[in-house]
Amino acid sequence: MGSYPALAFLLLFSATLSSSCDGGKVLVYPVDGSHWLNMKILVEALHSQGHQITVLRSSTSWYVSEFSPHYTSITITQEQTQNIESQDFMTSFLKRSIEIRRNKGTIWAFVEFYRNIFNMMGDNQKVVAKLIVSIFENETLIKELKETRYNIFLTDPAFPGGVLLAHHLQLPMVFNVRWLFNGEAHFAIAPSPLSYVPQLFTDNSDKMDFFQRINNMIRHSILAYMYYFVSNPPYQAVCDHYFGPDVSVMSLMQGADLWLMRVDFIFEFPRPSMPNVVYIGGFQGKPSKPLSSDLEEFVQSSGEHGVIVMTLGTLLSNLGPEISEIIASAFANLPQKVVWRHIGKRPITLRNNTMLVEWLPQNDILGHHKTKVFVTHGGTNGIYEAIYHGVPVLGIPLIFDQYDNVVRLKSRGVAEIVEVTTLDVESLTSSLKNILDPEKPYKQNMLKLSQLHHDKPMKPIDSAIFWMEFVMRHKGAAHLRTESYKLPWYAYHCLDVMAVFVAFGVLIIALVWVSCRWLIRRLISTTKTTSKSKNE
Amino acid sequence: MGSYPALAFLLLFSATLSSSCDGGKVLVYPVDGSHWLNMKILVEALHSQGHQITVLRSSTSWYVSEFSPHYTSITITQEQTQNIESQDFMTSFLKRSIEIRRNKGTIWAFVEFYRNIFNMMGDNQKVVAKLIVSIFENETLIKELKETRYNIFLTDPAFPGGVLLAHHLQLPMVFNVRWLFNGEAHFAIAPSPLSYVPQLFTDNSDKMDFFQRINNMIRHSILAYMYYFVSNPPYQAVCDHYFGPDVSVMSLMQGADLWLMRVDFIFEFPRPSMPNVVYIGGFQGKPSKPLSSDLEEFVQSSGEHGVIVMTLGTLLSNLGPEISEIIASAFANLPQKVVWRHIGKRPITLRNNTMLVEWLPQNDILGHHKTKVFVTHGGTNGIYEAIYHGVPVLGIPLIFDQYDNVVRLKSRGVAEIVEVTTLDVESLTSSLKNILDPEKPYKQNMLKLSQLHHDKPMKPIDSAIFWMEFVMRHKGAAHLRTESYKLPWYAYHCLDVMAVFVAFGVLIIALVWVSCRWLIRRLISTTKTTSKSKNE
């Protein structure tokens, strides 16, 4: 009998818990471009749970719509500037990247590769950092944001404007994250030994030989350099101006309550983590819907051979006529049907087994049982959809993290990679035939990977919602977050303690030496005195 | 239409998944004593899911019963030896520990403290390591174990006999773990910066000043020493004998598929983790059941003042008459009723507000709404039950991890600590009054902590079951487990890469120096020649 009130008390607990986050107010500061596609999924999921979402967007935004049934937007007026995600910028960046890649292995290519990245990051950071200044200077807006009393602040710290705003508004902060402006996000919060944690742009797996580890360390140092001298300064200037010189952008970032990491370890190599990291990799996954009747008809016409699906992402679909012809010829060699998302001139060598489309219901066609191979540039959205549906991959990586992404798939035995710079009909055809070969383990491996991906106590998107609501309910997640980032760097790495030990060691050695010398001299002098006195 | 077969395929997946672990075969190699109390909970949970469990036990086992409705046991005959968890051993170990603690702060106490621990560990390791030899030498048993084709091997690596056996049988291995034979389990797999990860026996929190960090490093080194020279050798000898000199006990341990860690971050300080660590801290938690009528009557008679519950664990209940009298007198000063689990002579100063019992339905009484304070030695079972039910704690830590445990509670503002060596009526009374004071935040803080503990997507015990079945379904969890432990230590820490960089740096400096010297000499000689020729 005595336990009933206690039970009632517990029930009351849960009632309070579940009601306290109903209709939470969420302020979202997204990163534009493909990052927004990810963020939108979380926004829609939050909206479906009855939360009110406000999205801060720039008037020059290309992806983030002003109007949506899922959120209210606040638009910050900005002058039109070249955006990192614009088609023109991307086409020229891609051209330059392929030119550099063609000279891979030379010092020139190595230097130019990073110069290309640094330029892009530097220019972009300056533009994006301006947005946060516009917000800080807009007193009416800041007042309005403060008065709304949001429950959480959701942002993608790839460009950390949101991090500064969350600090200014003193709101619990949740990240939807994979990349920071200095590389993979884990590097900012979890100790990440470079001996088995591959750095961006290395094409390394988690098993590296000596020279790969040297490469890993060098590229890590270059990214650290980029952070200190290219990516960070525009934000740090804002930080210094508004919060004083003692606050660093990195420490604000490390102070986030929760990191919803777009990572799943069926894809990413295992690496150290922290208690406030929640893995939501594959949160975009959902069952496929039926195809439109003409697409379904085309797909069905493939018979037992099945279908190859090809797309190189939103911004990279046009690789130029030369490469398109090679791809078309390779497809022409195969008995499969092909659905190819292609923008630009129709290749001459195209056979009628290939259907060109300007847009593709990617998830639906990947979920179709006739789909045999997914040819992709290696963006994470597509990769996770392929894993969700168990479709092996042919990767043609082009820029950014795409090489590293397909390396991960290859190491799991579910993908082949072809180099865009040395692409020819023969190698492409043979790679495709390899993956299609039922004797080869690609399909089997991908089914196993898919099985592991699905075998979770909770769907990644539900996990994301649970933990965002957790932060709303408890006004943060302090108990999951280390505050070690507040330590000076030498204290964090115990260098001060080491210094004391070394000093102590040296002191002891010195003492022993001095004592020994003194003793020996004493002994010698005693011996001399004795022999003298004997002689006398 | 095209997506239905794909959906059917997915459903087939889940069906295969859920059926493939029905009636899994689990081999359990427990650690005796209080560790078995934890393991038993997992065994019972697995049994309730329809799995067949076999438990390996020693004929001298004190806790692990031969017969149980939940498992079949295999008994290994061993000669009777003194067990670490026996009452006699514990009483003498405790006496020695308190004597040492009384001299805390002296060099003698520091040395004796570790000598006491080393002796205990050393003696015990030898005894426990013998058990695994008995098993390895029993060919019939090994054959039987191999032929049964178990799906997983569940063990507590505090004494790593099971780790060796799992390797011998080549079974996927799951740990139920908090301690290894060299300290906290995280230290073996996750990089753990000593600047904010407190080591065992330091009484440090995760916020340490300079001297606390020095202390942390020293105590860490002592535990490393204990590992290399006391705890590990008996097992390494077995390992060398059966698996050859290239296999280390530590690497076998680091190769476990899954670590079910008896940790929750409402209690433990946040620290780096790994993807194959599942946190099940508080998995013993369950709602309270009604009390027996006499106990309920006594508890109810406390009126508005409520009840204090006191127990010092299974093995430590008798602290001797002196301390018992102090405790009894303190209780006599209070208006509350007290339920005290006490073995030994009835204290003379006991008032009738205190009921002595030989056994306590701990979880049920902690879940009673009249319970106001829990007086405990700081064992984790009791602590998690107190957190589960939201009861603030008065800690009287005695040995092992108990000091560190109550330090964690104190840092959360839910406990006070009294030193058993300086215990007096006044300080005990005032500590109890403090916690009971409704103006003080202990109860509030504990309710918040309890709320955080309950606010999880999944109950810890369900999480444990899910992941054990996951390992059964997939014959391991390779994708969650780093294999970095296979690297040599200098490669893991990138020392070889560093050496190359340093050598390269030195080479460049040397080259520059040599070139400069050559240039200067050349210049000087030219000047001299010129001035000479001018002079001539």
PDB file of C-alpha atoms in Angstrom, chain B residues 170-324:
ATOM      1  CA  GLN B 170      35.757 -17.922 -30.290  1.00  0.00           C
ATOM      2  CA  LEU B 171      32.396 -16.515 -29.179  1.00  0.00           C
ATOM      3  CA  PRO B 172      31.037 -12.957 -29.561  1.00  0.00           C
ATOM      4  CA  MET B 173      31.688 -11.353 -26.182  1.00  0.00           C
ATOM      5  CA  VAL B 174      29.509  -8.920 -24.236  1.00  0.00           C
ATOM      6  CA  PHE B 175      30.629  -7.272 -20.996  1.00  0.00           C
ATOM      7  CA  ASN B 176      28.534  -6.343 -17.998  1.00  0.00           C
ATOM      8  CA  VAL B 177      31.093  -3.952 -16.605  1.00  0.00           C
ATOM      9  CA  ARG B 178      32.097  -0.978 -14.568  1.00  0.00           C
ATOM     10  CA  TRP B 179      35.514  -1.956 -13.220  1.00  0.00           C
ATOM     11  CA  LEU B 180      38.403  -3.716 -14.847  1.00  0.00           C
ATOM     12  CA  PHE B 181      41.278  -5.141 -12.863  1.00  0.00           C
ATOM     13  CA  ASN B 182      43.079  -1.845 -13.414  1.00  0.00           C
ATOM     14  CA  GLY B 183      40.424   0.728 -12.643  1.00  0.00           C
ATOM     15  CA  GLU B 184      37.379   2.179 -14.371  1.00  0.00           C
ATOM     16  CA  ALA B 185      36.506   0.390 -17.586  1.00  0.00           C
ATOM     17  CA  HIS B 186      36.461   3.454 -19.880  1.00  0.00           C
ATOM     18  CA  PHE B 187      40.227   3.790 -19.420  1.00  0.00           C
ATOM     19  CA  ALA B 188      40.734   0.587 -21.420  1.00  0.00           C
ATOM     20  CA  ILE B 189      38.903   1.674 -24.558  1.00  0.00           C
ATOM     21  CA  ALA B 190      38.255   5.414 -24.719  1.00  0.00           C
ATOM     22  CA  PRO B 191      40.936   8.105 -24.576  1.00  0.00           C
ATOM     23  CA  SER B 192      40.389   9.550 -21.095  1.00  0.00           C
ATOM     24  CA  PRO B 193      42.127  12.883 -20.426  1.00  0.00           C
ATOM     25  CA  LEU B 194      43.253  12.920 -16.795  1.00  0.00           C
ATOM     26  CA  SER B 195      42.634  16.660 -16.700  1.00  0.00           C
ATOM     27  CA  TYR B 196      38.906  16.121 -16.228  1.00  0.00           C
ATOM     28  CA  VAL B 197      38.428  12.360 -15.845  1.00  0.00           C
ATOM     29  CA  PRO B 198      38.919  11.609 -12.152  1.00  0.00           C
ATOM     30  CA  GLN B 199      40.740   8.374 -11.363  1.00  0.00           C
ATOM     31  CA  LEU B 200      39.636   5.899  -8.677  1.00  0.00           C
ATOM     32  CA  PHE B 201      40.557   6.728  -5.041  1.00  0.00           C
ATOM     33  CA  THR B 202      41.153  10.427  -5.720  1.00  0.00           C
ATOM     34  CA  ASP B 203      37.837  11.785  -4.355  1.00  0.00           C
ATOM     35  CA  ASN B 204      38.122  14.212  -7.316  1.00  0.00           C
ATOM     36  CA  SER B 205      35.206  15.507  -9.353  1.00  0.00           C
ATOM     37  CA  ASP B 206      35.518  16.406 -13.046  1.00  0.00           C
ATOM     38  CA  LYS B 207      36.566  19.914 -12.041  1.00  0.00           C
ATOM     39  CA  MET B 208      40.040  19.702 -10.563  1.00  0.00           C
ATOM     40  CA  ASP B 209      42.538  22.324  -9.525  1.00  0.00           C
ATOM     41  CA  PHE B 210      46.233  21.967 -10.279  1.00  0.00           C
ATOM     42  CA  PHE B 211      47.038  19.909  -7.184  1.00  0.00           C
ATOM     43  CA  GLN B 212      44.050  17.636  -7.696  1.00  0.00           C
ATOM     44  CA  ARG B 213      45.264  16.999 -11.223  1.00  0.00           C
ATOM     45  CA  ILE B 214      48.705  16.089  -9.892  1.00  0.00           C
ATOM     46  CA  ASN B 215      47.041  13.721  -7.442  1.00  0.00           C
ATOM     47  CA  ASN B 216      44.960  12.281 -10.288  1.00  0.00           C
ATOM     48  CA  MET B 217      48.033  11.593 -12.382  1.00  0.00           C
ATOM     49  CA  ILE B 218      49.947  10.007  -9.497  1.00  0.00           C
ATOM     50  CA  ARG B 219      47.069   7.701  -8.582  1.00  0.00           C
ATOM     51  CA  HIS B 220      46.579   6.817 -12.227  1.00  0.00           C
ATOM     52  CA  SER B 221      50.227   5.811 -12.433  1.00  0.00           C
ATOM     53  CA  ILE B 222      49.901   3.677  -9.301  1.00  0.00           C
ATOM     54  CA  LEU B 223      46.929   1.818 -10.803  1.00  0.00           C
ATOM     55  CA  ALA B 224      48.905   1.331 -14.023  1.00  0.00           C
ATOM     56  CA  TYR B 225      51.719  -0.101 -11.903  1.00  0.00           C
ATOM     57  CA  MET B 226      49.241  -2.385 -10.127  1.00  0.00           C
ATOM     58  CA  TYR B 227      47.968  -3.557 -13.499  1.00  0.00           C
ATOM     59  CA  TYR B 228      51.404  -4.429 -14.844  1.00  0.00           C
ATOM     60  CA  PHE B 229      52.886  -5.964 -11.731  1.00  0.00           C
ATOM     61  CA  VAL B 230      49.985  -7.231  -9.609  1.00  0.00           C
ATOM     62  CA  SER B 231      46.640  -7.763 -11.361  1.00  0.00           C
ATOM     63  CA  ASN B 232      47.679  -8.773 -14.843  1.00  0.00           C
ATOM     64  CA  PRO B 233      50.540 -11.276 -14.401  1.00  0.00           C
ATOM     65  CA  PRO B 234      48.445 -14.267 -13.194  1.00  0.00           C
ATOM     66  CA  TYR B 235      46.148 -13.949 -16.213  1.00  0.00           C
ATOM     67  CA  GLN B 236      48.928 -13.111 -18.647  1.00  0.00           C
ATOM     68  CA  ALA B 237      50.655 -16.310 -17.571  1.00  0.00           C
ATOM     69  CA  VAL B 238      47.557 -18.306 -18.517  1.00  0.00           C
ATOM     70  CA  CYS B 239      47.299 -16.323 -21.752  1.00  0.00           C
ATOM     71  CA  ASP B 240      50.941 -16.978 -22.645  1.00  0.00           C
ATOM     72  CA  HIS B 241      50.558 -20.658 -21.925  1.00  0.00           C
ATOM     73  CA  TYR B 242      47.442 -21.263 -23.981  1.00  0.00           C
ATOM     74  CA  PHE B 243      47.542 -18.584 -26.699  1.00  0.00           C
ATOM     75  CA  GLY B 244      51.251 -17.854 -27.107  1.00  0.00           C
ATOM     76  CA  PRO B 245      53.264 -14.753 -26.270  1.00  0.00           C
ATOM     77  CA  ASP B 246      51.689 -12.454 -28.882  1.00  0.00           C
ATOM     78  CA  VAL B 247      48.274 -12.284 -27.212  1.00  0.00           C
ATOM     79  CA  SER B 248      47.774  -9.898 -24.307  1.00  0.00           C
ATOM     80  CA  VAL B 249      44.889 -10.078 -21.854  1.00  0.00           C
ATOM     81  CA  MET B 250      44.269  -6.367 -22.421  1.00  0.00           C
ATOM     82  CA  SER B 251      43.944  -6.740 -26.194  1.00  0.00           C
ATOM     83  CA  LEU B 252      41.458  -9.607 -25.719  1.00  0.00           C
ATOM     84  CA  MET B 253      39.505  -7.362 -23.388  1.00  0.00           C
ATOM     85  CA  GLN B 254      39.585  -4.445 -25.828  1.00  0.00           C
ATOM     86  CA  GLY B 255      38.264  -6.778 -28.513  1.00  0.00           C
ATOM     87  CA  ALA B 256      34.894  -7.282 -26.752  1.00  0.00           C
ATOM     88  CA  ASP B 257      31.941  -6.658 -29.033  1.00  0.00           C
ATOM     89  CA  LEU B 258      29.864  -4.700 -26.592  1.00  0.00           C
ATOM     90  CA  TRP B 259      30.401  -3.037 -23.230  1.00  0.00           C
ATOM     91  CA  LEU B 260      27.197  -2.832 -21.189  1.00  0.00           C
ATOM     92  CA  MET B 261      28.511  -0.178 -18.846  1.00  0.00           C
ATOM     93  CA  ARG B 262      26.890   0.109 -15.398  1.00  0.00           C
ATOM     94  CA  VAL B 263      27.050   3.880 -15.675  1.00  0.00           C
ATOM     95  CA  ASP B 264      24.530   6.687 -16.093  1.00  0.00           C
ATOM     96  CA  PHE B 265      25.694  10.251 -16.577  1.00  0.00           C
ATOM     97  CA  ILE B 266      23.310  11.590 -13.990  1.00  0.00           C
ATOM     98  CA  PHE B 267      25.755   9.917 -11.611  1.00  0.00           C
ATOM     99  CA  GLU B 268      29.065   9.584 -13.450  1.00  0.00           C
ATOM    100  CA  PHE B 269      30.869  12.675 -14.760  1.00  0.00           C
ATOM    101  CA  PRO B 270      30.716  13.025 -18.547  1.00  0.00           C
ATOM    102  CA  ARG B 271      33.772  11.509 -20.232  1.00  0.00           C
ATOM    103  CA  PRO B 272      34.749  10.188 -23.665  1.00  0.00           C
ATOM    104  CA  SER B 273      33.032   7.042 -24.770  1.00  0.00           C
ATOM    105  CA  MET B 274      33.099   4.598 -27.695  1.00  0.00           C
ATOM    106  CA  PRO B 275      30.348   3.473 -30.092  1.00  0.00           C
ATOM    107  CA  ASN B 276      30.230  -0.045 -28.642  1.00  0.00           C
ATOM    108  CA  VAL B 277      29.562   1.189 -25.106  1.00  0.00           C
ATOM    109  CA  VAL B 278      25.919   0.966 -24.000  1.00  0.00           C
ATOM    110  CA  TYR B 279      25.084   2.735 -20.763  1.00  0.00           C
ATOM    111  CA  ILE B 280      22.861   0.648 -18.519  1.00  0.00           C
ATOM    112  CA  GLY B 281      23.439   2.446 -15.201  1.00  0.00           C
ATOM    113  CA  GLY B 282      20.359   2.002 -13.019  1.00  0.00           C
ATOM    114  CA  PHE B 283      19.275  -1.175 -14.829  1.00  0.00           C
ATOM    115  CA  GLN B 284      18.384  -2.649 -11.434  1.00  0.00           C
ATOM    116  CA  GLY B 285      15.721   0.053 -10.954  1.00  0.00           C
ATOM    117  CA  LYS B 286      12.127  -1.044 -10.586  1.00  0.00           C
ATOM    118  CA  PRO B 287       8.966   0.283  -8.940  1.00  0.00           C
ATOM    119  CA  SER B 288       8.637  -0.488  -5.242  1.00  0.00           C
ATOM    120  CA  LYS B 289       6.283  -3.140  -3.918  1.00  0.00           C
ATOM    121  CA  PRO B 290       4.128  -2.748  -0.785  1.00  0.00           C
ATOM    122  CA  LEU B 291       5.965  -3.324   2.518  1.00  0.00           C
ATOM    123  CA  SER B 292       5.159  -6.101   4.973  1.00  0.00           C
ATOM    124  CA  SER B 293       2.401  -5.045   7.369  1.00  0.00           C
ATOM    125  CA  ASP B 294       4.664  -4.578  10.438  1.00  0.00           C
ATOM    126  CA  LEU B 295       7.192  -2.525   8.513  1.00  0.00           C
ATOM    127  CA  GLU B 296       4.422  -0.499   6.895  1.00  0.00           C
ATOM    128  CA  GLU B 297       2.897   0.152  10.329  1.00  0.00           C
ATOM    129  CA  PHE B 298       6.246   1.320  11.706  1.00  0.00           C
ATOM    130  CA  VAL B 299       6.856   3.558   8.688  1.00  0.00           C
ATOM    131  CA  GLN B 300       3.366   5.065   8.889  1.00  0.00           C
ATOM    132  CA  SER B 301       3.869   5.790  12.592  1.00  0.00           C
ATOM    133  CA  SER B 302       6.554   8.327  11.594  1.00  0.00           C
ATOM    134  CA  GLY B 303       3.808  10.802  10.704  1.00  0.00           C
ATOM    135  CA  GLU B 304       4.905  13.985   8.951  1.00  0.00           C
ATOM    136  CA  HIS B 305       8.549  13.499   9.979  1.00  0.00           C
ATOM    137  CA  GLY B 306       9.053  10.494   7.763  1.00  0.00           C
ATOM    138  CA  VAL B 307      11.630   7.757   7.836  1.00  0.00           C
ATOM    139  CA  ILE B 308      15.402   7.404   7.571  1.00  0.00           C
ATOM    140  CA  VAL B 309      16.654   4.185   6.004  1.00  0.00           C
ATOM    141  CA  MET B 310      20.124   2.964   6.875  1.00  0.00           C
ATOM    142  CA  THR B 311      22.133   0.058   5.520  1.00  0.00           C
ATOM    143  CA  LEU B 312      25.836  -0.491   4.914  1.00  0.00           C
ATOM    144  CA  GLY B 313      25.547  -3.310   2.417  1.00  0.00           C
ATOM    145  CA  THR B 314      25.667  -7.049   2.645  1.00  0.00           C
ATOM    146  CA  LEU B 315      29.205  -7.444   3.846  1.00  0.00           C
ATOM    147  CA  LEU B 316      29.826  -4.382   5.923  1.00  0.00           C
ATOM    148  CA  SER B 317      26.865  -4.225   8.254  1.00  0.00           C
ATOM    149  CA  ASN B 318      28.795  -4.676  11.460  1.00  0.00           C
ATOM    150  CA  LEU B 319      31.133  -1.734  12.019  1.00  0.00           C
ATOM    151  CA  GLY B 320      31.807  -2.587  15.641  1.00  0.00           C
ATOM    152  CA  PRO B 321      30.162  -1.299  18.853  1.00  0.00           C
ATOM    153  CA  GLU B 322      31.823   2.136  19.046  1.00  0.00           C
ATOM    154  CA  ILE B 323      30.577   3.355  15.709  1.00  0.00           C
ATOM    155  CA  SER B 324      27.196   1.709  16.213  1.00  0.00           C
TER     156      SER B 324
END
